[in-house]
Amino acid sequence: KVVYKKLRTVWGWAYIHQDRIELHDKLKGIKHLETMLHEKLHLLFPDHEEKAIKRISKDIAKLLWKDGYRKLK
């Protein structure tokens, strides 16, 4: 489940035991895609280091963005 709300200090947060992601409600474009992927990767791989999660989410987001993936309203 993804919940959009105003977050104070982060763009997103993953609640592993609740299988829930919170995303800042102002995220747009590739930053939205990257952040959603980033938080989902935390849910899927809770033991991975932040550095690895960042690299993987950026790489996947770039690939999807270049191929035309966008959020529909």
XYZ file of N, CA and C in Angstrom:
219
model
N 0.845 -1.180 0.000
C 0.000 0.000 0.000
C 0.888 1.240 0.000
N 0.504 2.217 -0.790
C 1.226 3.484 -0.845
C 0.311 4.586 -0.315
N 0.842 5.372 0.616
C 0.108 6.488 1.201
C 0.873 7.766 0.877
N 0.145 8.770 0.406
C 0.758 10.066 0.100
C 0.421 11.046 1.217
N 1.471 11.701 1.737
C 1.269 12.687 2.790
C 2.453 13.633 2.823
N 2.312 14.705 3.568
C 3.411 15.647 3.698
C 4.396 15.080 4.719
N 5.590 14.751 4.234
C 6.644 14.247 5.110
C 7.620 15.380 5.386
N 8.148 15.423 6.580
C 8.979 16.561 6.977
C 10.418 16.514 6.475
N 11.080 15.398 6.626
C 12.527 15.373 6.364
C 12.959 14.362 5.302
N 12.023 13.598 4.767
C 12.366 12.576 3.768
C 11.350 12.606 2.633
N 11.730 12.027 1.487
C 10.800 11.917 0.357
C 9.912 10.693 0.490
N 10.408 9.679 1.207
C 9.627 8.457 1.368
C 10.077 7.661 2.570
N 9.208 6.724 2.973
C 9.509 5.881 4.122
C 8.844 4.534 3.914
N 9.551 3.462 4.270
C 9.010 2.107 4.150
C 8.776 1.519 5.541
N 7.579 0.999 5.744
C 7.222 0.316 6.988
C 7.201 -1.174 6.702
N 8.315 -1.816 6.983
C 8.543 -3.199 6.571
C 7.498 -4.159 7.126
N 7.175 -4.062 8.391
C 6.258 -5.020 9.009
C 4.800 -4.758 8.642
N 4.540 -3.615 8.024
C 3.175 -3.291 7.600
C 3.022 -3.374 6.082
N 4.109 -3.656 5.368
C 4.120 -3.676 3.906
C 3.473 -2.407 3.356
N 3.946 -1.261 3.882
C 3.365 0.031 3.539
C 4.469 1.033 3.227
N 4.196 1.883 2.242
C 5.121 2.941 1.859
C 4.413 4.280 2.016
N 5.118 5.244 2.582
C 4.634 6.619 2.598
C 5.521 7.434 1.677
N 4.886 8.214 0.789
C 5.613 9.083 -0.118
C 5.154 10.519 0.090
N 6.094 11.440 -0.045
C 5.760 12.857 0.076
C 4.758 13.211 -1.020
N 3.729 13.934 -0.648
C 2.656 14.236 -1.606
C 3.059 15.228 -2.703
N 4.245 15.810 -2.626
C 4.706 16.757 -3.640
C 5.658 16.124 -4.660
N 5.947 14.843 -4.532
C 6.845 14.178 -5.472
C 6.237 14.138 -6.869
N 7.077 14.394 -7.849
C 6.624 14.382 -9.240
C 7.728 13.794 -10.128
N 7.337 13.357 -11.300
C 8.287 12.940 -12.314
C 9.170 11.768 -11.923
N 10.395 11.820 -12.419
C 11.327 10.714 -12.192
C 11.669 10.567 -10.704
N 11.636 11.657 -9.953
C 11.919 11.577 -8.508
C 10.839 10.756 -7.809
N 9.600 10.882 -8.254
C 8.510 10.075 -7.699
C 8.756 8.596 -7.989
N 9.071 8.300 -9.251
C 9.325 6.917 -9.650
C 10.506 6.335 -8.880
N 11.581 7.075 -8.815
C 12.780 6.609 -8.113
C 12.506 6.361 -6.629
N 11.781 7.267 -6.000
C 11.504 7.137 -4.566
C 10.579 5.962 -4.293
N 9.570 5.772 -5.139
C 8.677 4.633 -4.946
C 9.445 3.314 -5.091
N 10.282 3.224 -6.112
C 11.112 2.030 -6.284
C 12.041 1.824 -5.093
N 12.645 2.899 -4.634
C 13.572 2.852 -3.501
C 12.888 2.261 -2.265
N 11.711 2.777 -1.960
C 11.009 2.296 -0.760
C 10.520 0.865 -0.930
N 10.075 0.501 -2.127
C 9.656 -0.883 -2.364
C 10.833 -1.840 -2.231
N 12.002 -1.417 -2.685
C 13.195 -2.255 -2.516
C 13.518 -2.467 -1.039
N 13.283 -1.459 -0.209
C 13.470 -1.638 1.237
C 12.520 -2.711 1.774
N 11.290 -2.734 1.261
C 10.334 -3.757 1.705
C 10.754 -5.150 1.240
N 11.247 -5.236 0.022
C 11.641 -6.534 -0.530
C 12.956 -7.054 0.032
N 13.883 -6.146 0.307
C 15.225 -6.519 0.753
C 15.626 -5.707 1.982
N 14.996 -5.970 3.120
C 15.234 -5.147 4.313
C 16.671 -5.182 4.830
N 17.435 -6.180 4.446
C 18.809 -6.287 4.943
C 19.841 -5.638 4.019
N 19.412 -5.156 2.866
C 20.355 -4.506 1.942
C 20.773 -3.138 2.483
N 21.993 -2.775 2.192
C 22.505 -1.473 2.623
C 21.856 -0.348 1.819
N 21.750 0.807 2.439
C 21.142 1.977 1.801
C 21.829 2.330 0.476
N 23.131 2.219 0.449
C 23.893 2.545 -0.761
C 23.449 1.671 -1.937
N 23.251 0.398 -1.690
C 22.820 -0.527 -2.738
C 21.394 -0.220 -3.185
N 20.521 0.047 -2.232
C 19.127 0.384 -2.539
C 19.073 1.643 -3.408
N 19.870 2.649 -3.062
C 19.899 3.891 -3.836
C 20.353 3.635 -5.272
N 21.417 2.881 -5.419
C 21.964 2.613 -6.752
C 20.965 1.848 -7.610
N 20.366 0.818 -7.056
C 19.422 -0.008 -7.808
C 18.181 0.792 -8.194
N 17.628 1.554 -7.244
C 16.410 2.312 -7.542
C 16.669 3.380 -8.602
N 17.827 4.037 -8.551
C 18.164 5.043 -9.572
C 18.308 4.387 -10.944
N 18.989 3.260 -10.994
C 19.197 2.574 -12.274
C 17.872 2.132 -12.895
N 16.996 1.539 -12.092
C 15.701 1.079 -12.606
C 14.840 2.263 -13.026
N 14.823 3.318 -12.210
C 14.023 4.503 -12.534
C 14.480 5.122 -13.853
N 15.785 5.240 -14.068
C 16.303 5.802 -15.321
C 15.872 4.965 -16.521
N 15.982 3.652 -16.394
C 15.587 2.754 -17.473
C 14.108 2.912 -17.807
N 13.260 2.867 -16.784
C 11.822 2.981 -17.003
C 11.452 4.351 -17.562
N 12.081 5.403 -17.041
C 11.784 6.760 -17.498
C 12.157 6.937 -18.968
N 13.330 6.437 -19.334
C 13.766 6.531 -20.737
C 12.847 5.761 -21.670
N 12.211 4.709 -21.150
C 11.303 3.907 -21.962
C 9.878 4.460 -21.964
N 9.674 5.601 -21.282
C 8.380 6.280 -21.364
C 7.423 6.040 -20.211
N 7.840 5.331 -19.178
C 6.926 5.086 -18.065
C 6.672 6.367 -17.292
N 5.374 6.655 -17.064
C 4.952 7.840 -16.331
C 3.761 7.483 -15.448
N 3.563 8.249 -14.400
C 2.399 8.062 -13.532
C 1.195 8.724 -14.205
N 0.118 7.984 -14.336
C -1.113 8.543 -14.874
C -1.934 9.142 -13.744
N -2.627 10.218 -14.047
C -3.444 10.854 -13.005
C -4.806 10.249 -12.946
